Structures are given as structure tokens and as C-alpha cells.
């Protein structure tokens, strides 16, 4: 898939909020499978490389250390607010990648035949290896009977970012799974893989259903999927989401409409008028954000003057 100029900005503004929920399946390696609550962040993180011995660790210790490191990485991804935090996350990711490559054989064995806790950790850890031969095992793990394993397999596939990943299983989860965490993980996986060139006809239909999902994170991701697919037929649905109760959903819908308007000129007027209508109804702080989206779409700057924006939008086809 070709990369559109507006997408990096769209992704940069929403990636942290959207990415965080995928990691909620990661508890300690010995946690009960039903406990999907993340561990609290450590006040002072001790680099994991100082905890692992030079010799080959036992499988149990290896997986406990992977779980601890991935949870620390997750919290940095979720809460990173400055350059120092981002640098810590990047160092953790480099470490996890090196360890996943080094112990890939053990992780593959545990993913295929280990107990639930081991399969859960291995599914996430293998994504950090980012090696093509982990694709098939991670896809197989999407059929695991344990939801925690499936959730982390989707995380692993998201980290792998292979354009060769088929999306049929993600579409099925997005359409039918009763667990909102599963649906938003599937939506995020689909969105991530679309960005690197994956294709599957099922994604458009699943995302259309997801635009009205009761889970806000699903609606958010499906709005971004509509933009990536160039789904101008969803402009009406996205216009409705501009009035969603959840700010993150409204923000995703606005960015999706801007993207569609910029890349589908015949539909620019519909997108612009929807944004102006939402701006007229918005509180002042959100009105300013919508005005900035209109600047991006129009190339003009009319500030907070709704009437001038409406005049411009109504002149478009």
C-alpha cells in the first residue's frame, strides 16, 4: 500500500492511545489466564539485562523475565510523555528484540505446546523477533482456545508488521468476538497491517461494522481504517462520529475525514461541511482542534470563524 502524506500525522496523534490496549493481556508469566490487568509501572526500572545471567536461563525464568520486560515496555509505550521516557522504551525494545531472536526456538516450542501462561508470554515475545518464520506460528495461535494467547498473538503480529499477514481471522474477531479487548486488538492489527501494505477484502466490511461498535477504541481504529482504505462511502458514518461522546473517537473521525477529503477531491466538500457542522456545535477547546483540521484540509486559515469556514465549505462541490 502506498503511504499517504497525511497518514503519518494522523497516526502520530493517535498511536499511543490506540496502541496501549493491546498489551492488557500481559501479566506475570505465572498469573492466572483470566487476569488481564496490567501490572503497575515500576517506580524505578532496573534494566532487565542486569537481571539475566550470562548462561542459558531456565524456560520458567526466561518467560518471567520476558513478561517483566514486556510489561515495562508496555507502560513506557502507554505513558511515555517526554524524550527520556521514549528513549527508555526504545532501549527496552532493542533488548527485547535481541532476546527474542536469541531464544526464538524456545519461544516457538512454548507457543506451540507450552501451558497457557507460557503460550501467552511467548506469543507476545515472538513479535519482537520480527522474523518472517514467526508469521505462521503466530497465525496458528489465533486459533488458541485461550483468549489471553489470542490477544497476545495479535500483539505479536502487530509487532511483526508483515504485509503477507492474512487478515481473515482478525476480521472474524472484529466482527463477532464478544470481548471488546479482542475486537479492539483485531482492529488495531488490521489498521497496522494496512499501513504496511496488507490486503484483504474482509477489512472494509468489518471496519464498517466497527464504526458503530459499543467499544470506543474499536470505533477509533475503524475510523482510521476507513481513511486508509479510501472509503469515501463511509463519510456519512464518520460525520456521525464527529459527535461521538468520546473525544478520541471524535478526533479519529476528524482526521479520517480530512484524509479522505485530501485524497478524494470529489468528496472534499462533504468532508468539509461535516467538519464545519461539528465545529459549530463544539465547545471552544474542541472548536479550535476542528479549526486546525479544516486548515489542513483547505490550506486556508479562518481561525475560529465558523461563518467563514461555512462559506468556504459551501462553495465546494
Short mmCIF file of C-alpha atoms in Angstrom, two decimals:
data_model
loop_
_atom_site.label_atom_id
_atom_site.label_comp_id
_atom_site.label_asym_id
_atom_site.label_seq_id
_atom_site.Cartn_x
_atom_site.Cartn_y
_atom_site.Cartn_z
CA UNK A 1 0.00 0.00 0.00
CA UNK A 2 1.33 3.43 -0.83
CA UNK A 3 1.78 5.76 2.11
CA UNK A 4 -0.28 8.94 2.02
CA UNK A 5 1.23 12.23 3.27
CA UNK A 6 -1.50 12.78 5.84
CA UNK A 7 -1.22 9.39 7.46
CA UNK A 8 1.98 9.92 9.49
CA UNK A 9 0.39 12.90 11.18
CA UNK A 10 -2.85 11.03 11.73
CA UNK A 11 -1.00 8.09 13.22
CA UNK A 12 1.35 10.19 15.35
CA UNK A 13 -1.52 11.90 17.15
CA UNK A 14 -3.44 8.73 17.92
CA UNK A 15 -0.91 5.90 18.09
CA UNK A 16 -0.19 5.98 21.81
CA UNK A 17 -3.85 5.91 22.85
CA UNK A 18 -4.72 3.29 20.27
CA UNK A 19 -1.72 1.04 20.83
CA UNK A 20 -1.88 0.79 24.59
CA UNK A 21 -4.91 -1.51 24.96
CA UNK A 22 -3.25 -4.30 23.02
CA UNK A 23 -0.91 -5.04 25.87
CA UNK A 24 -3.51 -5.63 28.55
CA UNK A 25 -3.14 -9.40 28.33
CA UNK A 26 0.39 -9.27 29.63
CA UNK A 27 0.52 -10.20 33.29
CA UNK A 28 3.30 -12.04 35.05
CA UNK A 29 4.11 -15.40 33.50
CA UNK A 30 2.57 -17.14 36.48
CA UNK A 31 -0.64 -15.11 36.52
CA UNK A 32 -3.99 -16.82 36.06
CA UNK A 33 -5.15 -16.70 32.43
CA UNK A 34 -8.26 -14.71 33.32
CA UNK A 35 -6.24 -11.92 34.93
CA UNK A 36 -5.77 -9.50 32.05
CA UNK A 37 -4.96 -6.44 34.19
CA UNK A 38 -1.51 -4.93 33.50
CA UNK A 39 0.97 -4.77 36.32
CA UNK A 40 1.52 -1.25 37.69
CA UNK A 41 4.60 0.51 36.31
CA UNK A 42 7.75 0.19 38.38
CA UNK A 43 8.79 3.41 40.07
CA UNK A 44 12.42 2.77 39.23
CA UNK A 45 13.11 0.43 36.35
CA UNK A 46 16.20 -1.77 36.70
CA UNK A 47 17.47 -2.63 33.22
CA UNK A 48 16.44 -6.18 32.50
CA UNK A 49 19.84 -7.07 31.09
CA UNK A 50 21.23 -6.78 34.60
CA UNK A 51 18.85 -9.46 35.82
CA UNK A 52 19.53 -12.15 33.25
CA UNK A 53 22.59 -14.34 33.79
CA UNK A 54 25.11 -14.91 31.02
CA UNK A 55 24.35 -18.62 30.87
CA UNK A 56 21.16 -20.02 29.34
CA UNK A 57 18.23 -19.39 31.75
CA UNK A 58 15.58 -21.95 32.51
CA UNK A 59 12.38 -21.72 30.48
CA UNK A 60 10.47 -20.52 33.54
CA UNK A 61 12.95 -17.76 34.33
CA UNK A 62 13.23 -16.80 30.67
CA UNK A 63 9.48 -16.30 30.37
CA UNK A 64 9.21 -14.46 33.68
CA UNK A 65 11.91 -12.05 32.51
CA UNK A 66 10.22 -11.63 29.13
CA UNK A 67 6.92 -10.90 30.86
CA UNK A 68 8.55 -8.33 33.16
CA UNK A 69 10.38 -6.61 30.31
CA UNK A 70 7.34 -6.53 28.04
CA UNK A 71 5.21 -5.07 30.81
CA UNK A 72 7.81 -2.38 31.42
CA UNK A 73 7.93 -1.66 27.68
CA UNK A 74 4.13 -1.55 27.61
CA UNK A 75 3.95 1.02 30.36
CA UNK A 76 6.55 3.16 28.63
CA UNK A 77 4.59 2.93 25.38
CA UNK A 78 1.39 3.84 27.17
CA UNK A 79 2.69 6.62 29.41
CA UNK A 80 5.77 7.96 27.62
CA UNK A 81 5.45 11.71 27.92
CA UNK A 82 8.91 13.02 27.14
CA UNK A 83 12.06 12.14 25.22
CA UNK A 84 13.64 10.40 28.19
CA UNK A 85 10.69 8.02 28.53
CA UNK A 86 10.71 7.34 24.80
CA UNK A 87 14.43 6.59 24.93
CA UNK A 88 13.84 4.10 27.74
CA UNK A 89 11.13 2.44 25.70
CA UNK A 90 13.42 2.25 22.67
CA UNK A 91 16.19 0.66 24.75
CA UNK A 92 13.75 -1.87 26.14
CA UNK A 93 12.55 -2.67 22.63
CA UNK A 94 16.11 -3.19 21.40
CA UNK A 95 16.74 -5.52 24.31
CA UNK A 96 13.52 -7.46 23.75
CA UNK A 97 14.30 -7.82 20.06
CA UNK A 98 17.76 -9.21 20.81
CA UNK A 99 16.41 -11.64 23.41
CA UNK A 100 13.54 -12.77 21.20
CA UNK A 101 15.93 -13.53 18.36
CA UNK A 102 18.31 -15.35 20.70
CA UNK A 103 15.61 -17.52 22.28
CA UNK A 104 13.29 -17.82 19.30
CA UNK A 105 13.50 -21.62 19.24
CA UNK A 106 12.41 -21.91 22.87
CA UNK A 107 9.62 -19.37 22.36
CA UNK A 108 8.30 -21.27 19.33
CA UNK A 109 8.20 -24.51 21.29
CA UNK A 110 6.37 -22.86 24.18
CA UNK A 111 3.89 -21.17 21.86
CA UNK A 112 3.07 -24.48 20.22
CA UNK A 113 2.94 -26.82 23.20
CA UNK A 114 3.53 -24.97 26.47
CA UNK A 115 0.96 -24.33 29.23
CA UNK A 116 -1.36 -21.35 28.90
CA UNK A 117 0.86 -18.89 30.77
CA UNK A 118 3.89 -19.82 28.65
CA UNK A 119 1.94 -19.59 25.40
CA UNK A 120 0.64 -16.17 26.42
CA UNK A 121 4.10 -14.71 27.01
CA UNK A 122 5.68 -16.46 24.02
CA UNK A 123 3.03 -15.09 21.64
CA UNK A 124 3.92 -11.50 22.51
CA UNK A 125 7.66 -12.10 22.78
CA UNK A 126 7.93 -13.64 19.31
CA UNK A 127 6.62 -10.44 17.75
CA UNK A 128 9.74 -8.64 18.92
CA UNK A 129 11.92 -11.04 16.92
CA UNK A 130 10.39 -9.60 13.74
CA UNK A 131 11.44 -12.59 11.69
CA UNK A 132 9.38 -13.94 8.80
CA UNK A 133 9.33 -17.53 10.05
CA UNK A 134 7.34 -16.46 13.13
CA UNK A 135 4.35 -15.47 10.98
CA UNK A 136 2.85 -18.94 10.60
CA UNK A 137 3.13 -19.90 14.31
CA UNK A 138 1.56 -16.61 15.36
CA UNK A 139 -1.28 -17.08 12.89
CA UNK A 140 -1.85 -20.57 14.29
CA UNK A 141 -2.00 -19.07 17.78
CA UNK A 142 -5.06 -17.05 16.73
CA UNK A 143 -6.95 -20.35 16.98
CA UNK A 144 -5.77 -20.99 20.54
CA UNK A 145 -8.64 -21.81 22.95
CA UNK A 146 -7.34 -19.29 25.50
CA UNK A 147 -8.30 -15.63 24.84
CA UNK A 148 -5.11 -14.33 26.50
CA UNK A 149 -2.99 -16.26 23.99
CA UNK A 150 -5.04 -14.99 21.06
CA UNK A 151 -4.79 -11.41 22.35
CA UNK A 152 -1.01 -11.63 22.58
CA UNK A 153 -0.75 -13.38 19.23
CA UNK A 154 -2.42 -10.31 17.73
CA UNK A 155 0.12 -8.17 19.55
CA UNK A 156 2.92 -10.34 18.14
CA UNK A 157 1.53 -9.99 14.62
CA UNK A 158 1.18 -6.24 15.11
CA UNK A 159 4.84 -6.01 16.09
CA UNK A 160 5.88 -8.27 13.21
CA UNK A 161 4.16 -5.92 10.72
CA UNK A 162 4.37 -8.35 7.81
CA UNK A 163 2.42 -7.29 4.71
CA UNK A 164 2.00 -11.01 3.97
CA UNK A 165 -0.25 -11.47 7.01
CA UNK A 166 -3.75 -12.65 6.02
CA UNK A 167 -6.44 -10.66 7.82
CA UNK A 168 -9.35 -13.10 7.69
CA UNK A 169 -9.04 -14.15 11.34
CA UNK A 170 -8.69 -10.55 12.52
CA UNK A 171 -11.83 -9.66 10.58
CA UNK A 172 -13.74 -12.50 12.19
CA UNK A 173 -12.67 -11.40 15.67
CA UNK A 174 -13.55 -7.78 14.90
CA UNK A 175 -17.00 -8.75 13.65
CA UNK A 176 -18.03 -11.41 16.11
CA UNK A 177 -15.98 -11.61 19.31
CA UNK A 178 -17.88 -10.71 22.47
CA UNK A 179 -14.77 -9.43 24.25
CA UNK A 180 -14.13 -5.72 23.49
CA UNK A 181 -10.39 -6.14 24.12
CA UNK A 182 -10.29 -8.79 21.42
CA UNK A 183 -12.19 -6.58 18.98
CA UNK A 184 -10.03 -3.51 19.50
CA UNK A 185 -6.85 -5.59 19.24
CA UNK A 186 -8.13 -7.05 15.96
CA UNK A 187 -8.98 -3.57 14.68
CA UNK A 188 -5.56 -2.24 15.62
CA UNK A 189 -3.87 -5.23 13.99
CA UNK A 190 -5.84 -4.67 10.79
CA UNK A 191 -5.02 -0.97 10.76
CA UNK A 192 -1.31 -1.59 11.35
CA UNK A 193 -1.08 -4.17 8.59
CA UNK A 194 -2.98 -2.00 6.12
CA UNK A 195 -0.34 0.67 6.71
CA UNK A 196 2.42 -1.71 5.56
CA UNK A 197 0.56 -2.98 2.51
CA UNK A 198 -1.53 -5.96 3.63
CA UNK A 199 -4.78 -6.53 1.74
CA UNK A 200 -7.96 -8.42 2.46
CA UNK A 201 -11.45 -7.71 1.18
CA UNK A 202 -12.95 -8.54 4.57
CA UNK A 203 -11.43 -5.49 6.26
CA UNK A 204 -13.75 -2.90 4.75
CA UNK A 205 -16.89 -4.74 5.81
CA UNK A 206 -15.56 -5.49 9.30
CA UNK A 207 -14.49 -1.87 9.79
CA UNK A 208 -17.91 -0.64 8.66
CA UNK A 209 -19.50 -2.74 11.39
CA UNK A 210 -16.85 -1.49 13.83
CA UNK A 211 -17.78 2.15 13.29
CA UNK A 212 -20.85 1.52 15.43
CA UNK A 213 -19.18 -0.83 17.91
CA UNK A 214 -20.06 -0.12 21.58
CA UNK A 215 -16.33 -0.08 22.42
CA UNK A 216 -14.79 3.37 21.73
CA UNK A 217 -11.35 2.01 20.84
CA UNK A 218 -12.92 -0.12 18.11
CA UNK A 219 -14.71 2.90 16.68
CA UNK A 220 -11.45 4.84 16.77
CA UNK A 221 -9.47 2.22 14.89
CA UNK A 222 -12.22 1.59 12.36
CA UNK A 223 -12.38 5.31 11.55
CA UNK A 224 -8.67 5.22 10.76
CA UNK A 225 -9.13 2.05 8.71
CA UNK A 226 -11.79 3.83 6.64
CA UNK A 227 -9.23 6.53 5.88
CA UNK A 228 -6.54 4.02 4.92
CA UNK A 229 -8.93 2.20 2.60
CA UNK A 230 -10.10 5.44 1.00
CA UNK A 231 -13.66 4.51 1.95
CA UNK A 232 -15.46 7.66 0.81
CA UNK A 233 -18.75 5.77 1.14
CA UNK A 234 -18.18 5.97 4.92
CA UNK A 235 -18.11 9.78 5.03
CA UNK A 236 -21.64 9.80 6.41
CA UNK A 237 -20.73 7.37 9.20
CA UNK A 238 -17.59 9.35 10.02
CA UNK A 239 -19.64 12.55 10.14
CA UNK A 240 -21.82 10.96 12.81
CA UNK A 241 -18.71 10.03 14.80
CA UNK A 242 -17.72 13.70 14.91
CA UNK A 243 -20.47 13.96 17.55
CA UNK A 244 -19.44 10.84 19.50
CA UNK A 245 -19.39 11.01 23.29
CA UNK A 246 -15.70 10.01 23.38
CA UNK A 247 -13.08 12.65 22.42
CA UNK A 248 -10.66 10.09 20.97
CA UNK A 249 -13.35 8.80 18.60
CA UNK A 250 -14.21 12.34 17.51
CA UNK A 251 -10.55 13.06 16.88
CA UNK A 252 -10.07 9.92 14.78
CA UNK A 253 -13.19 10.70 12.75
CA UNK A 254 -12.00 14.24 12.06
CA UNK A 255 -8.61 13.07 10.87
CA UNK A 256 -10.18 10.37 8.75
CA UNK A 257 -12.44 12.92 7.07
CA UNK A 258 -9.51 15.23 6.39
CA UNK A 259 -7.57 12.36 4.86
CA UNK A 260 -10.48 11.33 2.64
CA UNK A 261 -11.09 14.92 1.58
CA UNK A 262 -7.46 15.47 0.66
CA UNK A 263 -7.12 12.25 -1.31
CA UNK A 264 -10.57 12.15 -2.90
CA UNK A 265 -11.20 15.70 -4.22
CA UNK A 266 -14.79 14.99 -5.39
CA UNK A 267 -15.67 14.25 -1.76
CA UNK A 268 -13.81 17.17 -0.20
CA UNK A 269 -16.95 19.27 0.08
CA UNK A 270 -18.87 16.62 2.06
CA UNK A 271 -15.96 16.15 4.43
CA UNK A 272 -15.51 19.91 4.87
CA UNK A 273 -19.18 20.57 5.57
CA UNK A 274 -19.30 17.77 8.15
CA UNK A 275 -16.31 19.28 9.95
CA UNK A 276 -17.82 22.78 9.88
CA UNK A 277 -21.11 21.48 11.26
CA UNK A 278 -19.27 19.73 14.09
CA UNK A 279 -17.22 22.86 14.75
CA UNK A 280 -20.38 24.96 15.08
CA UNK A 281 -21.74 22.59 17.72
CA UNK A 282 -18.48 22.05 19.63
CA UNK A 283 -17.16 23.55 22.86
CA UNK A 284 -14.43 26.15 22.43
CA UNK A 285 -11.44 23.85 23.04
CA UNK A 286 -12.69 21.28 20.55
CA UNK A 287 -13.70 24.01 18.12
CA UNK A 288 -10.05 25.04 17.97
CA UNK A 289 -8.96 21.47 17.16
CA UNK A 290 -11.56 21.19 14.41
CA UNK A 291 -10.44 24.54 13.01
CA UNK A 292 -6.92 23.15 12.73
CA UNK A 293 -8.25 20.14 10.85
CA UNK A 294 -10.02 22.49 8.45
CA UNK A 295 -6.77 24.38 7.92
CA UNK A 296 -5.13 21.09 6.93
CA UNK A 297 -7.98 20.25 4.57
CA UNK A 298 -8.31 23.70 2.99
CA UNK A 299 -4.87 25.26 3.05
CA UNK A 300 -6.56 28.40 4.41
CA UNK A 301 -6.81 29.84 7.89
CA UNK A 302 -10.09 31.28 9.06
CA UNK A 303 -9.39 30.83 12.74
CA UNK A 304 -12.47 30.23 14.88
CA UNK A 305 -14.86 31.99 12.50
CA UNK A 306 -17.44 29.30 11.77
CA UNK A 307 -19.27 31.52 9.28
CA UNK A 308 -16.16 31.95 7.10
CA UNK A 309 -15.46 28.22 7.24
CA UNK A 310 -19.06 27.51 6.28
CA UNK A 311 -18.82 29.93 3.35
CA UNK A 312 -15.70 28.18 2.08
CA UNK A 313 -17.12 24.67 2.55
CA UNK A 314 -20.41 25.53 0.81
CA UNK A 315 -18.54 26.65 -2.29
CA UNK A 316 -17.09 23.15 -2.74
CA UNK A 317 -18.92 20.55 -4.86
#
